[in-house]
Short mmCIF file of C-alpha atoms in Angstrom, two decimals:
data_model
loop_
_atom_site.label_atom_id
_atom_site.label_comp_id
_atom_site.label_asym_id
_atom_site.label_seq_id
_atom_site.Cartn_x
_atom_site.Cartn_y
_atom_site.Cartn_z
CA MET L 269 23.34 -26.08 -33.50
CA LYS L 270 21.81 -27.29 -36.76
CA GLU L 271 19.11 -24.60 -36.48
CA LYS L 272 21.74 -21.91 -36.09
CA ILE L 273 23.70 -23.15 -39.11
CA ASP L 274 20.51 -23.26 -41.19
CA SER L 275 19.72 -19.67 -40.21
CA ILE L 276 23.19 -18.45 -41.18
CA GLU L 277 22.99 -20.30 -44.49
CA TYR L 278 19.59 -18.73 -45.12
CA VAL L 279 20.98 -15.23 -44.59
CA ALA L 280 24.11 -16.00 -46.60
CA ALA L 281 21.99 -17.19 -49.51
CA HIS L 282 20.60 -13.67 -49.82
CA MET L 283 23.90 -11.83 -49.52
CA LYS L 284 24.06 -11.15 -53.25
CA THR L 285 20.47 -10.05 -53.50
CA LYS L 286 20.12 -6.53 -54.79
CA GLN L 287 19.05 -4.13 -52.05
CA VAL L 288 16.14 -1.89 -52.91
CA SER L 289 16.58 1.65 -51.67
CA ASN L 290 14.38 2.92 -48.93
CA ASP L 291 14.27 6.60 -48.10
CA LYS L 292 13.28 5.83 -44.50
CA ASP L 293 16.31 3.70 -43.71
CA ASP L 294 18.13 6.58 -42.07
CA ASP L 295 15.39 6.83 -39.46
CA HIS L 296 16.24 3.34 -38.27
CA VAL L 297 20.01 3.61 -38.04
CA ASP L 298 21.63 4.99 -34.90
CA SER L 299 24.78 7.02 -34.57
CA ASP L 300 26.89 3.89 -34.79
CA ALA L 301 25.27 2.69 -38.04
CA ASN L 302 23.42 -0.09 -36.24
CA VAL L 303 20.61 -1.37 -38.45
CA ASP L 304 17.19 -1.86 -36.83
CA ALA L 305 15.86 -4.61 -39.07
CA VAL L 306 12.42 -4.73 -37.45
CA GLN L 307 11.59 -1.07 -38.00
CA ILE L 308 12.99 -1.00 -41.54
CA ALA L 309 11.05 -4.13 -42.52
CA ILE L 310 7.61 -3.30 -41.10
CA GLY L 311 7.72 0.42 -40.25
CA ASN L 312 7.27 2.22 -36.94
CA LEU L 313 3.57 1.47 -36.57
CA GLY L 314 1.12 -0.13 -38.97
CA ARG L 315 -1.98 -2.25 -39.08
CA TRP L 316 -0.07 -5.37 -38.01
CA GLN L 317 1.40 -3.77 -34.87
CA ILE L 318 -1.94 -2.18 -33.95
CA ILE L 319 -3.79 -5.50 -34.18
CA VAL L 320 -1.18 -7.33 -32.10
CA CYS L 321 -0.90 -4.59 -29.45
CA LEU L 322 -4.68 -4.20 -29.11
CA ALA L 323 -5.06 -7.95 -28.71
CA ILE L 324 -2.28 -8.14 -26.12
CA SER L 325 -3.59 -5.15 -24.16
CA LEU L 326 -6.73 -7.14 -23.31
CA VAL L 327 -4.63 -9.21 -20.93
CA LYS L 328 -4.54 -6.21 -18.58
CA PHE L 329 -8.24 -6.61 -17.74
CA PRO L 330 -7.80 -9.97 -15.93
CA VAL L 331 -4.51 -8.66 -14.51
CA ALA L 332 -6.42 -5.85 -12.78
CA TRP L 333 -9.34 -8.10 -11.80
CA HIS L 334 -7.23 -10.81 -10.17
CA GLN L 335 -4.95 -8.36 -8.35
CA LEU L 336 -7.71 -6.15 -6.94
CA ALA L 337 -10.63 -8.56 -6.46
CA ILE L 338 -9.64 -9.09 -2.83
CA VAL L 339 -11.28 -5.71 -2.09
CA PHE L 340 -14.71 -7.24 -2.79
CA MET L 341 -13.99 -10.86 -1.89
CA ALA L 342 -12.75 -10.07 1.61
CA PRO L 343 -14.26 -6.69 2.55
CA HIS L 344 -14.81 -5.46 6.07
CA GLN L 345 -17.95 -7.14 7.47
CA SER L 346 -19.74 -6.56 10.73
CA TYR L 347 -20.46 -9.70 12.74
CA ASN L 348 -21.96 -10.85 16.02
CA CYS L 349 -21.18 -13.93 18.05
CA THR L 350 -24.03 -16.46 18.07
CA GLU L 351 -22.50 -19.63 19.51
CA PRO L 352 -22.35 -20.33 22.36
CA ALA L 353 -25.42 -18.31 23.28
CA ALA L 354 -24.98 -15.99 26.25
CA ASP L 355 -26.12 -12.70 27.68
CA GLU L 356 -22.74 -10.99 27.63
CA TYR L 357 -20.17 -10.85 24.82
CA SER L 358 -16.85 -9.07 24.53
CA LYS L 359 -16.75 -5.82 22.56
CA ASP L 360 -14.94 -7.44 19.62
CA GLN L 361 -17.46 -10.34 19.56
CA CYS L 362 -14.64 -12.86 19.99
CA MET L 363 -15.19 -13.92 23.61
CA VAL L 364 -18.31 -14.80 25.56
CA HIS L 365 -18.99 -14.81 29.32
CA LEU L 366 -20.69 -18.09 30.17
CA ASN L 367 -21.37 -19.11 33.78
CA GLY L 368 -18.59 -16.84 34.99
CA THR L 369 -16.13 -18.30 32.52
CA LEU L 370 -14.61 -16.48 29.54
CA ILE L 371 -14.55 -18.74 26.46
CA LYS L 372 -13.98 -18.22 22.76
CA CYS L 373 -16.85 -17.66 20.39
CA ALA L 374 -17.39 -20.53 17.91
CA GLU L 375 -19.99 -19.18 15.47
CA TRP L 376 -20.82 -15.73 14.13
CA LYS L 377 -23.63 -14.04 12.27
CA TYR L 378 -22.42 -11.72 9.51
CA ASP L 379 -23.87 -8.59 8.00
CA ARG L 380 -24.90 -9.79 4.52
CA LYS L 381 -26.73 -6.68 3.29
CA ILE L 382 -24.07 -5.80 0.71
CA PHE L 383 -22.24 -9.12 0.20
CA PRO L 384 -24.20 -12.36 0.76
CA GLU L 385 -21.02 -14.42 1.05
CA THR L 386 -17.35 -13.48 1.28
CA ILE L 387 -14.13 -15.34 1.95
CA ILE L 388 -14.29 -14.01 5.50
CA SER L 389 -17.83 -15.20 6.19
CA GLN L 390 -17.40 -18.58 4.49
CA TRP L 391 -14.30 -19.56 6.49
CA ASN L 392 -14.87 -17.39 9.59
CA LEU L 393 -11.71 -15.33 9.15
CA VAL L 394 -12.37 -13.20 12.21
CA CYS L 395 -10.95 -12.80 15.71
CA ASP L 396 -7.85 -15.02 16.03
CA ARG L 397 -8.19 -15.99 12.32
CA THR L 398 -8.22 -12.41 11.00
CA HIS L 399 -4.59 -12.63 9.89
CA TYR L 400 -5.52 -15.28 7.29
CA ALA L 401 -7.12 -12.59 5.10
CA ASN L 402 -3.85 -10.64 5.21
CA VAL L 403 -1.91 -13.81 4.44
CA GLN L 404 -3.99 -14.31 1.31
CA GLN L 405 -3.13 -10.80 0.06
CA SER L 406 0.56 -11.37 0.81
CA ILE L 407 0.50 -14.67 -1.06
CA LEU L 408 -1.20 -12.97 -3.99
CA MET L 409 1.49 -10.29 -4.30
CA PHE L 410 4.26 -12.81 -3.73
CA GLY L 411 2.83 -14.96 -6.53
CA VAL L 412 2.85 -12.02 -8.93
CA LEU L 413 6.43 -11.29 -7.92
CA LEU L 414 7.41 -14.93 -8.50
CA GLY L 415 5.61 -14.97 -11.85
CA ASN L 416 7.55 -11.91 -13.00
CA ILE L 417 10.83 -13.69 -12.29
CA ILE L 418 9.97 -17.16 -13.60
CA PHE L 419 8.14 -16.16 -16.77
CA GLY L 420 10.56 -13.31 -17.43
CA SER L 421 13.44 -15.79 -17.45
CA LEU L 422 11.50 -18.34 -19.52
CA ALA L 423 10.57 -15.69 -22.10
CA ASP L 424 14.21 -14.72 -22.61
CA ARG L 425 15.19 -18.35 -23.11
CA PHE L 426 12.26 -19.83 -25.02
CA GLY L 427 10.64 -16.83 -26.68
CA ARG L 428 7.82 -14.52 -25.68
CA LYS L 429 4.82 -16.35 -27.13
CA THR L 430 5.01 -19.78 -25.47
CA PRO L 431 5.40 -18.48 -21.87
CA LEU L 432 2.54 -16.04 -22.54
CA MET L 433 0.25 -18.89 -23.59
CA VAL L 434 1.29 -21.02 -20.62
CA SER L 435 0.51 -18.18 -18.22
CA VAL L 436 -2.91 -17.56 -19.83
CA ILE L 437 -3.86 -21.24 -19.51
CA LEU L 438 -2.59 -21.38 -15.92
CA GLN L 439 -4.57 -18.24 -15.09
CA LEU L 440 -7.74 -19.79 -16.49
CA LEU L 441 -7.39 -23.13 -14.70
CA SER L 442 -6.26 -21.74 -11.34
CA GLY L 443 -8.95 -19.03 -11.45
CA ILE L 444 -11.68 -21.65 -11.79
CA GLY L 445 -9.97 -23.70 -9.09
CA CYS L 446 -10.22 -20.75 -6.68
CA ALA L 447 -14.01 -20.76 -7.04
CA VAL L 448 -14.58 -24.49 -6.46
CA VAL L 449 -12.06 -25.58 -3.81
CA PRO L 450 -13.75 -26.51 -0.50
CA TRP L 451 -10.79 -25.76 1.81
CA PHE L 452 -9.22 -22.43 2.63
CA HIS L 453 -5.66 -23.73 2.37
CA ALA L 454 -6.47 -25.08 -1.09
CA LEU L 455 -7.77 -21.61 -1.96
CA LEU L 456 -4.41 -20.14 -0.92
CA LEU L 457 -2.62 -22.56 -3.25
CA MET L 458 -4.94 -21.71 -6.15
CA LYS L 459 -4.48 -17.98 -5.47
CA LEU L 460 -0.71 -18.46 -5.56
CA LEU L 461 -0.90 -20.19 -8.96
CA SER L 462 -3.31 -17.56 -10.26
CA ALA L 463 -0.99 -14.77 -9.13
CA LEU L 464 1.96 -16.60 -10.68
CA ALA L 465 0.12 -16.64 -14.01
CA THR L 466 -0.88 -12.99 -13.65
CA GLY L 467 2.76 -12.00 -13.18
CA GLY L 468 3.65 -14.03 -16.27
CA THR L 469 1.07 -12.39 -18.51
CA MET L 470 2.16 -8.95 -17.33
CA VAL L 471 5.84 -9.25 -18.15
CA THR L 472 5.66 -11.22 -21.41
CA SER L 473 2.83 -9.26 -23.02
CA TYR L 474 4.43 -5.86 -22.48
CA VAL L 475 7.80 -6.90 -23.90
CA ILE L 476 6.17 -8.18 -27.09
CA CYS L 477 4.57 -4.76 -27.63
CA MET L 478 7.84 -2.93 -27.02
CA GLU L 479 9.73 -5.12 -29.47
CA ILE L 480 7.44 -4.71 -32.49
CA VAL L 481 6.69 -0.95 -32.48
CA GLY L 482 9.06 1.79 -33.62
CA THR L 483 10.83 4.26 -31.38
CA LYS L 484 8.38 7.05 -32.27
CA TRP L 485 5.40 5.09 -30.96
CA ARG L 486 6.76 3.40 -27.85
CA ALA L 487 5.38 6.11 -25.54
CA ALA L 488 1.91 5.94 -27.13
CA ILE L 489 1.79 2.14 -27.00
CA THR L 490 2.93 2.12 -23.37
CA VAL L 491 0.11 4.50 -22.42
CA LEU L 492 -2.51 2.60 -24.40
CA TYR L 493 -1.23 -0.63 -22.87
CA GLN L 494 -1.81 0.75 -19.35
CA ILE L 495 -5.31 2.11 -19.97
CA PRO L 496 -6.95 -1.38 -20.02
CA PHE L 497 -5.63 -1.90 -16.48
CA SER L 498 -7.41 1.28 -15.33
CA LEU L 499 -10.54 0.20 -17.22
CA GLY L 500 -10.26 -3.20 -15.58
CA HIS L 501 -9.95 -1.44 -12.23
CA MET L 502 -13.16 0.49 -12.93
CA SER L 503 -15.08 -2.44 -14.44
CA LEU L 504 -14.30 -4.63 -11.42
CA ALA L 505 -16.57 -2.36 -9.39
CA GLY L 506 -19.40 -3.11 -11.84
CA LEU L 507 -18.72 -6.86 -11.82
CA ALA L 508 -18.66 -6.88 -8.03
CA PHE L 509 -21.90 -4.91 -7.94
CA TRP L 510 -23.67 -7.54 -10.08
CA PHE L 511 -21.92 -10.60 -8.60
CA ARG L 512 -21.99 -10.04 -4.84
CA HIS L 513 -21.13 -13.66 -3.93
CA TRP L 514 -17.34 -14.05 -3.96
CA GLN L 515 -17.40 -17.36 -5.86
CA GLN L 516 -19.61 -15.90 -8.59
CA LEU L 517 -17.26 -12.91 -8.83
CA GLN L 518 -14.27 -15.27 -9.09
CA ILE L 519 -15.88 -17.07 -12.03
CA ALA L 520 -16.84 -13.74 -13.63
CA ILE L 521 -13.24 -12.46 -13.63
CA THR L 522 -11.79 -15.80 -14.79
CA LEU L 523 -13.94 -16.95 -17.73
CA PRO L 524 -13.07 -13.97 -20.00
CA SER L 525 -9.53 -15.41 -20.14
CA ILE L 526 -10.92 -18.00 -22.58
CA ILE L 527 -10.81 -15.23 -25.19
CA LEU L 528 -7.07 -14.88 -24.60
CA LEU L 529 -6.50 -18.41 -25.89
CA SER L 530 -6.86 -16.87 -29.37
CA TYR L 531 -3.36 -15.42 -28.84
CA TRP L 532 -2.00 -18.69 -30.23
CA TRP L 533 -3.24 -17.62 -33.67
CA ILE L 534 -3.14 -13.82 -33.31
CA VAL L 535 0.10 -13.05 -31.45
CA PRO L 536 3.37 -13.89 -33.26
CA GLU L 537 6.72 -14.62 -31.74
CA SER L 538 8.79 -11.47 -31.28
CA PRO L 539 10.92 -11.04 -34.43
CA ARG L 540 13.43 -9.02 -32.40
CA TRP L 541 13.91 -11.95 -30.02
CA LEU L 542 14.26 -14.34 -32.97
CA LEU L 543 16.99 -12.15 -34.45
CA ALA L 544 18.77 -11.88 -31.11
CA MET L 545 18.73 -15.68 -30.81
CA GLY L 546 20.03 -16.21 -34.36
CA LYS L 547 16.76 -17.57 -35.78
CA GLN L 548 16.82 -15.44 -38.93
CA ARG L 549 14.69 -17.71 -41.11
CA LYS L 550 11.68 -17.58 -38.78
CA ALA L 551 12.21 -13.84 -38.18
CA CYS L 552 12.15 -13.18 -41.95
CA GLU L 553 8.88 -15.09 -42.29
CA ILE L 554 7.18 -13.06 -39.55
CA LEU L 555 8.60 -9.76 -40.80
CA GLN L 556 7.46 -10.52 -44.35
CA GLU L 557 3.93 -11.30 -43.16
CA ALA L 558 3.89 -8.08 -41.09
CA ALA L 559 5.23 -6.05 -44.03
CA ASN L 560 2.48 -7.42 -46.28
CA THR L 561 -0.18 -6.52 -43.69
CA ASN L 562 1.28 -3.03 -43.28
CA LYS L 563 1.65 -2.71 -47.07
CA VAL L 564 5.33 -1.82 -46.71
CA LYS L 565 7.03 -2.01 -50.10
CA ASN L 566 10.52 -1.55 -51.55
CA VAL L 567 12.22 -3.29 -48.63
CA ASP L 568 14.42 -6.34 -49.18
CA ILE L 569 13.82 -8.03 -45.82
CA PRO L 570 16.49 -10.79 -46.14
CA GLU L 571 19.09 -8.13 -46.99
CA VAL L 572 18.04 -5.95 -44.05
CA VAL L 573 18.18 -8.97 -41.74
CA ARG L 574 21.62 -9.83 -43.12
CA LYS L 575 22.99 -6.39 -42.25
CA HIS L 576 21.40 -6.53 -38.82
CA CYS L 577 22.92 -9.93 -38.10
CA LEU L 578 26.38 -8.85 -39.25
CA HIS L 579 26.39 -6.01 -36.77
CA GLN L 580 25.11 -8.22 -33.94
CA ILE L 581 27.64 -10.97 -34.70
CA PHE L 582 30.38 -8.36 -34.55
CA LYS L 583 29.20 -7.06 -31.17
CA ARG L 584 27.92 -10.27 -29.58
CA SER L 585 29.91 -11.76 -26.76
CA THR L 586 29.79 -15.25 -25.29
CA LEU L 587 27.86 -13.81 -22.32
CA ASP L 588 24.88 -13.03 -24.57
CA ASP L 589 24.19 -16.75 -25.05
CA LYS L 590 24.15 -17.27 -21.29
CA ALA L 591 22.27 -14.15 -20.27
CA SER L 592 20.93 -14.17 -16.71
CA PHE L 593 19.77 -11.85 -13.95
CA PHE L 594 23.39 -11.26 -12.90
CA ASN L 595 24.12 -9.59 -16.24
CA LEU L 596 22.01 -6.66 -15.03
CA SER L 597 24.67 -5.80 -12.45
CA ARG L 598 27.87 -7.36 -13.81
CA THR L 599 29.17 -4.19 -15.52
CA PRO L 600 29.33 -0.67 -13.97
CA ASN L 601 26.95 1.20 -16.28
CA MET L 602 24.34 -1.56 -16.31
CA ARG L 603 24.58 -1.85 -12.52
CA VAL L 604 23.88 1.85 -11.95
CA LYS L 605 20.97 1.87 -14.41
CA SER L 606 19.47 -1.34 -13.01
CA LEU L 607 19.59 -0.26 -9.36
CA SER L 608 18.20 3.18 -10.15
CA ILE L 609 15.26 1.87 -12.17
CA PHE L 610 14.59 -0.90 -9.60
CA PHE L 611 14.24 1.67 -6.80
CA ASN L 612 11.84 3.71 -8.90
CA TRP L 613 9.69 0.60 -9.45
CA ILE L 614 9.56 0.05 -5.67
CA VAL L 615 8.45 3.66 -5.24
CA CYS L 616 5.74 3.28 -7.91
CA GLY L 617 4.39 0.03 -6.46
CA MET L 618 4.32 1.37 -2.93
CA GLY L 619 3.03 4.80 -3.90
CA LEU L 620 0.22 3.81 -6.25
CA PHE L 621 -1.21 1.02 -4.09
CA GLY L 622 -0.42 2.77 -0.81
CA ILE L 623 -1.89 6.19 -1.62
CA SER L 624 -4.93 4.50 -3.19
CA GLN L 625 -5.48 2.66 0.09
CA TYR L 626 -4.82 5.86 2.04
CA ILE L 627 -7.50 7.72 0.05
CA GLY L 628 -9.90 4.84 0.69
CA GLN L 629 -10.19 5.86 4.32
CA VAL L 630 -12.51 8.75 3.42
CA GLY L 631 -15.54 6.42 3.65
CA GLY L 632 -18.58 6.26 1.39
CA ASP L 633 -19.93 3.69 -1.09
CA ILE L 634 -17.34 0.96 -1.73
CA PHE L 635 -18.33 0.50 -5.39
CA ILE L 636 -18.25 4.22 -6.24
CA ASN L 637 -15.01 4.83 -4.36
CA PHE L 638 -13.32 1.93 -6.10
CA ALA L 639 -14.50 3.01 -9.56
CA VAL L 640 -13.33 6.60 -8.96
CA SER L 641 -9.90 5.42 -7.79
CA GLY L 642 -9.53 3.60 -11.12
CA ALA L 643 -10.91 6.43 -13.25
CA ILE L 644 -8.54 8.99 -11.75
CA GLN L 645 -5.56 7.05 -13.14
CA ILE L 646 -6.66 7.42 -16.78
CA PRO L 647 -5.88 11.17 -17.02
CA GLY L 648 -2.47 10.36 -15.61
CA ASN L 649 -1.85 7.96 -18.49
CA PHE L 650 -2.55 10.65 -21.10
CA VAL L 651 -0.45 13.19 -19.23
CA ALA L 652 2.36 10.64 -19.31
CA TRP L 653 1.90 10.18 -23.08
CA TRP L 654 2.24 13.91 -23.71
CA ALA L 655 5.11 14.39 -21.28
CA MET L 656 7.16 11.40 -22.46
CA ASN L 657 7.03 12.68 -26.04
CA ARG L 658 7.58 16.34 -25.15
CA LEU L 659 9.98 16.12 -22.23
CA GLY L 660 11.47 12.65 -22.60
CA ARG L 661 11.30 9.66 -20.27
CA ARG L 662 13.77 10.87 -17.65
CA ILE L 663 12.36 14.38 -17.13
CA THR L 664 8.80 12.99 -17.03
CA LEU L 665 9.71 10.51 -14.30
CA ILE L 666 11.55 13.17 -12.30
CA CYS L 667 8.60 15.60 -12.50
CA SER L 668 5.88 13.05 -11.71
CA ASN L 669 7.81 11.63 -8.75
CA SER L 670 8.46 15.13 -7.44
CA ILE L 671 4.82 16.21 -7.77
CA SER L 672 3.57 13.09 -6.00
CA GLY L 673 6.18 13.39 -3.24
CA ILE L 674 5.54 17.08 -2.58
CA ALA L 675 1.75 16.53 -2.55
CA CYS L 676 2.13 13.79 0.07
CA LEU L 677 4.44 15.92 2.22
CA PHE L 678 1.84 18.71 2.21
CA LEU L 679 -0.62 16.22 3.76
CA ILE L 680 1.47 16.44 6.93
CA ILE L 681 0.78 20.14 7.46
CA VAL L 682 -2.80 20.35 6.16
CA SER L 683 -5.35 20.14 8.96
CA ASN L 684 -7.81 17.26 9.13
CA ASN L 685 -10.58 19.86 9.15
CA MET L 686 -9.76 20.73 5.53
CA ALA L 687 -10.93 17.38 4.18
CA TRP L 688 -11.41 18.67 0.63
CA LEU L 689 -7.81 19.88 0.42
CA ARG L 690 -6.44 16.64 1.84
CA LEU L 691 -8.51 14.71 -0.69
CA LEU L 692 -7.18 16.93 -3.50
CA LEU L 693 -3.57 16.40 -2.41
CA ALA L 694 -4.08 12.63 -2.18
CA CYS L 695 -5.61 12.61 -5.68
CA LEU L 696 -2.64 14.62 -6.96
CA GLY L 697 -0.34 12.03 -5.40
CA ILE L 698 -2.21 9.21 -7.16
CA VAL L 699 -2.07 10.99 -10.54
CA GLY L 700 1.65 11.59 -10.06
CA MET L 701 2.24 7.94 -9.27
CA SER L 702 0.09 6.91 -12.23
CA VAL L 703 2.29 9.00 -14.54
CA SER L 704 5.41 7.56 -12.92
CA PHE L 705 4.17 3.98 -13.29
CA THR L 706 3.41 4.45 -16.99
CA THR L 707 6.75 6.16 -17.58
CA VAL L 708 8.88 3.66 -15.67
CA TYR L 709 7.23 0.83 -17.63
CA LEU L 710 8.47 2.32 -20.90
CA PHE L 711 11.77 3.51 -19.46
CA SER L 712 12.80 0.05 -18.22
CA GLY L 713 11.68 -1.61 -21.47
CA GLU L 714 14.05 0.66 -23.38
CA LEU L 715 17.01 0.53 -20.97
CA PHE L 716 17.59 -3.23 -20.94
CA PRO L 717 19.09 -5.01 -23.99
CA THR L 718 17.05 -7.62 -25.85
CA VAL L 719 18.94 -10.64 -24.49
CA VAL L 720 17.95 -9.73 -20.90
CA ARG L 721 14.95 -7.46 -21.49
CA ASN L 722 12.38 -9.87 -20.09
CA ILE L 723 14.62 -10.62 -17.10
CA GLY L 724 15.10 -6.88 -16.55
CA VAL L 725 11.43 -5.97 -16.90
CA GLY L 726 10.48 -8.99 -14.80
CA ALA L 727 12.91 -8.00 -12.04
CA SER L 728 11.60 -4.43 -12.23
CA SER L 729 8.02 -5.57 -11.88
CA MET L 730 9.14 -7.75 -9.00
CA CYS L 731 10.40 -4.62 -7.26
CA ALA L 732 6.99 -3.02 -7.76
CA ARG L 733 5.42 -6.05 -6.08
CA VAL L 734 7.77 -5.61 -3.13
CA GLY L 735 6.56 -2.03 -2.86
CA SER L 736 2.91 -3.06 -3.08
CA ILE L 737 3.41 -5.71 -0.37
CA VAL L 738 4.92 -3.10 1.97
CA ALA L 739 2.29 -0.43 1.14
CA PRO L 740 -0.49 -1.68 3.52
CA PHE L 741 1.97 -1.76 6.42
CA VAL L 742 3.03 1.82 5.64
CA VAL L 743 -0.62 2.92 5.67
CA SER L 744 -1.15 1.14 9.01
CA LEU L 745 1.56 3.37 10.56
CA ASN L 746 -1.24 5.94 10.72
CA TYR L 747 -2.34 4.29 13.98
CA ILE L 748 1.10 5.03 15.50
CA GLU L 749 1.68 8.55 14.19
CA ALA L 750 -0.57 10.29 11.65
CA TRP L 751 2.39 11.93 9.89
CA LEU L 752 4.33 8.72 9.19
CA PRO L 753 2.49 7.44 6.05
CA PRO L 754 2.52 10.76 4.13
CA THR L 755 6.16 11.28 5.13
CA ILE L 756 7.22 7.93 3.67
CA PHE L 757 5.02 8.35 0.58
CA GLY L 758 6.55 11.81 0.15
CA ILE L 759 10.27 11.21 0.71
CA LEU L 760 10.70 8.00 -1.34
CA PRO L 761 9.44 9.51 -4.66
CA LEU L 762 11.83 12.43 -4.19
CA ILE L 763 14.73 9.99 -3.75
CA GLY L 764 13.55 8.16 -6.88
CA ALA L 765 13.51 11.46 -8.78
CA ALA L 766 17.12 12.13 -7.72
CA LEU L 767 18.24 8.68 -8.90
CA CYS L 768 16.76 9.39 -12.34
CA LEU L 769 19.64 11.80 -12.88
CA LEU L 770 21.88 8.73 -13.21
CA LEU L 771 19.80 7.32 -16.08
CA PRO L 772 20.23 8.12 -19.79
CA GLU L 773 17.40 9.50 -21.93
CA THR L 774 15.95 6.74 -24.13
CA ALA L 775 13.42 8.67 -26.22
CA GLY L 776 13.97 8.04 -29.93
CA CYS L 777 16.86 5.63 -29.36
CA THR L 778 17.28 2.25 -31.02
CA LEU L 779 16.67 -0.54 -28.53
CA PRO L 780 19.95 -2.10 -27.31
CA GLU L 781 20.30 -5.71 -28.47
CA THR L 782 23.38 -7.25 -26.85
CA LEU L 783 24.99 -6.93 -23.42
CA GLN L 784 27.65 -4.73 -25.00
CA ASP L 785 24.88 -2.45 -26.32
CA GLY L 786 23.38 -2.29 -22.85
CA GLU L 787 26.67 -1.36 -21.19
CA GLU L 788 27.52 1.30 -23.77
CA PHE L 789 23.98 2.71 -23.87
CA GLY L 790 24.10 6.13 -22.24
CA LYS L 791 27.86 6.48 -22.37
CA LYS L 792 29.57 9.18 -24.41
CA ARG L 793 31.89 7.34 -26.71
CA LYS L 794 35.20 8.96 -27.45
CA THR L 795 35.54 7.49 -30.93
CA LYS L 796 33.25 5.80 -33.42
CA GLU L 797 33.91 2.43 -34.97
CA LYS L 798 34.40 3.59 -38.53
CA HIS L 799 35.30 0.18 -39.92
CA GLY L 800 32.57 -1.81 -38.20
CA ASP L 801 30.98 -3.04 -41.44
CA PHE L 802 34.21 -4.41 -42.89
CA GLU L 803 35.21 -6.13 -39.66
CA ALA L 804 31.75 -7.62 -39.35
CA GLU L 805 31.94 -8.99 -42.91
CA GLY L 806 35.27 -10.61 -42.08
CA THR L 807 33.89 -12.10 -38.84
CA PHE L 808 30.85 -13.44 -40.67
#
């Protein structure tokens, strides 16, 4: 309470300060005369934002490494039963015929030509223990899902920076723990904690980027933020090539997180979150430092913050101070937008991971195939950049979902003999999903108001994890009917494209701050609040 009073007194102390004119102010005021203090104070994009966003984007490398490392830590390995010794073994090398009796095999010899030691060979995850490898992958995705929820909620309550640092430290400690634990069940626990931290770094880092850049550069920053994930995807193939032992690979993907500890000095708290929480004094300090770095002049930051706060005080409701996940569906407009964007996240998670796994069945060198599957996503990111600026977020998501869905449906009718065409269609599906994933990231970051943005983005990312958990099971339907996987991967994106028609366009719009902003965002107002400034002054 004392902190809030101090902040109000700080703003009030500058109420009589002369405001210096700024020709760019009109670019940061929406149709309802809502002042965007962050953009006015530091500009749309400057040196300060570039440094912070580049630093934060590095977190996507370990995000990709930890999520995808299972491909090289638990690959398919050939094996032969060695104990007990006998002349006749079952075809699957799980049973042995000994003196007319059928008994289980106890020891196996593994093919170690490519990988000297894997999780499978170290703990004998074969035969009746094969499901443990699948359990590990499920736990990994569930941990990411849980991290999205927990750290998303923490970031909305305690700021973006502290949860980000906690998740980085947890990722570092649990990653090392994965490499040294002597028991498989302990490994599962460490993997859960590592995935929890990975989910936390994903949701908090992205929101910081969205809240410091201007509306004109959100699309570009979203694309550049995704590229390190694709580069991490590609580089993992190189790391796995050099570190063939799974424990060495685990250490190799974990130790670089030490560099991320520098975020404590490099990454600031989000000034937009500080303003939303009524911490104007601290917000002014960060904005002034950013303005100095960007060499922005002729802007009276305390006066700009004062105007911003007056508008937010006028619009703020008691619900804003108790924002929770349920605020995403409490009001009609927010409910429709939330459900529509959540479904599209499920489609993106299932489509990107599922089609990537589907294309992996073509065979060949595991390292080359994996690197190519990462490289093919980069063009999709740049296509998304161009399309989001040219066509807007909604049209881009509709088109990319439609292209991916139609490409997958064509896989049903294309003969298996035309392998090159099937490969081309699958690649087109991956590129479409890559564009959709990049677009939906930005779209959801702009749809949700500041007071629940981390909860919203976290819940959205959680939906993507649900899709990625289901994806392997969809691919496995190929053993039942060959047309089932492409049918599911084709129909769901088309449904997602249809739901986009219920969403408003967010390109060039000021980010909604309060729950009232979020509910009204996308609605056509009948009348404008002409006397908002005077009423706000009276309320203040």
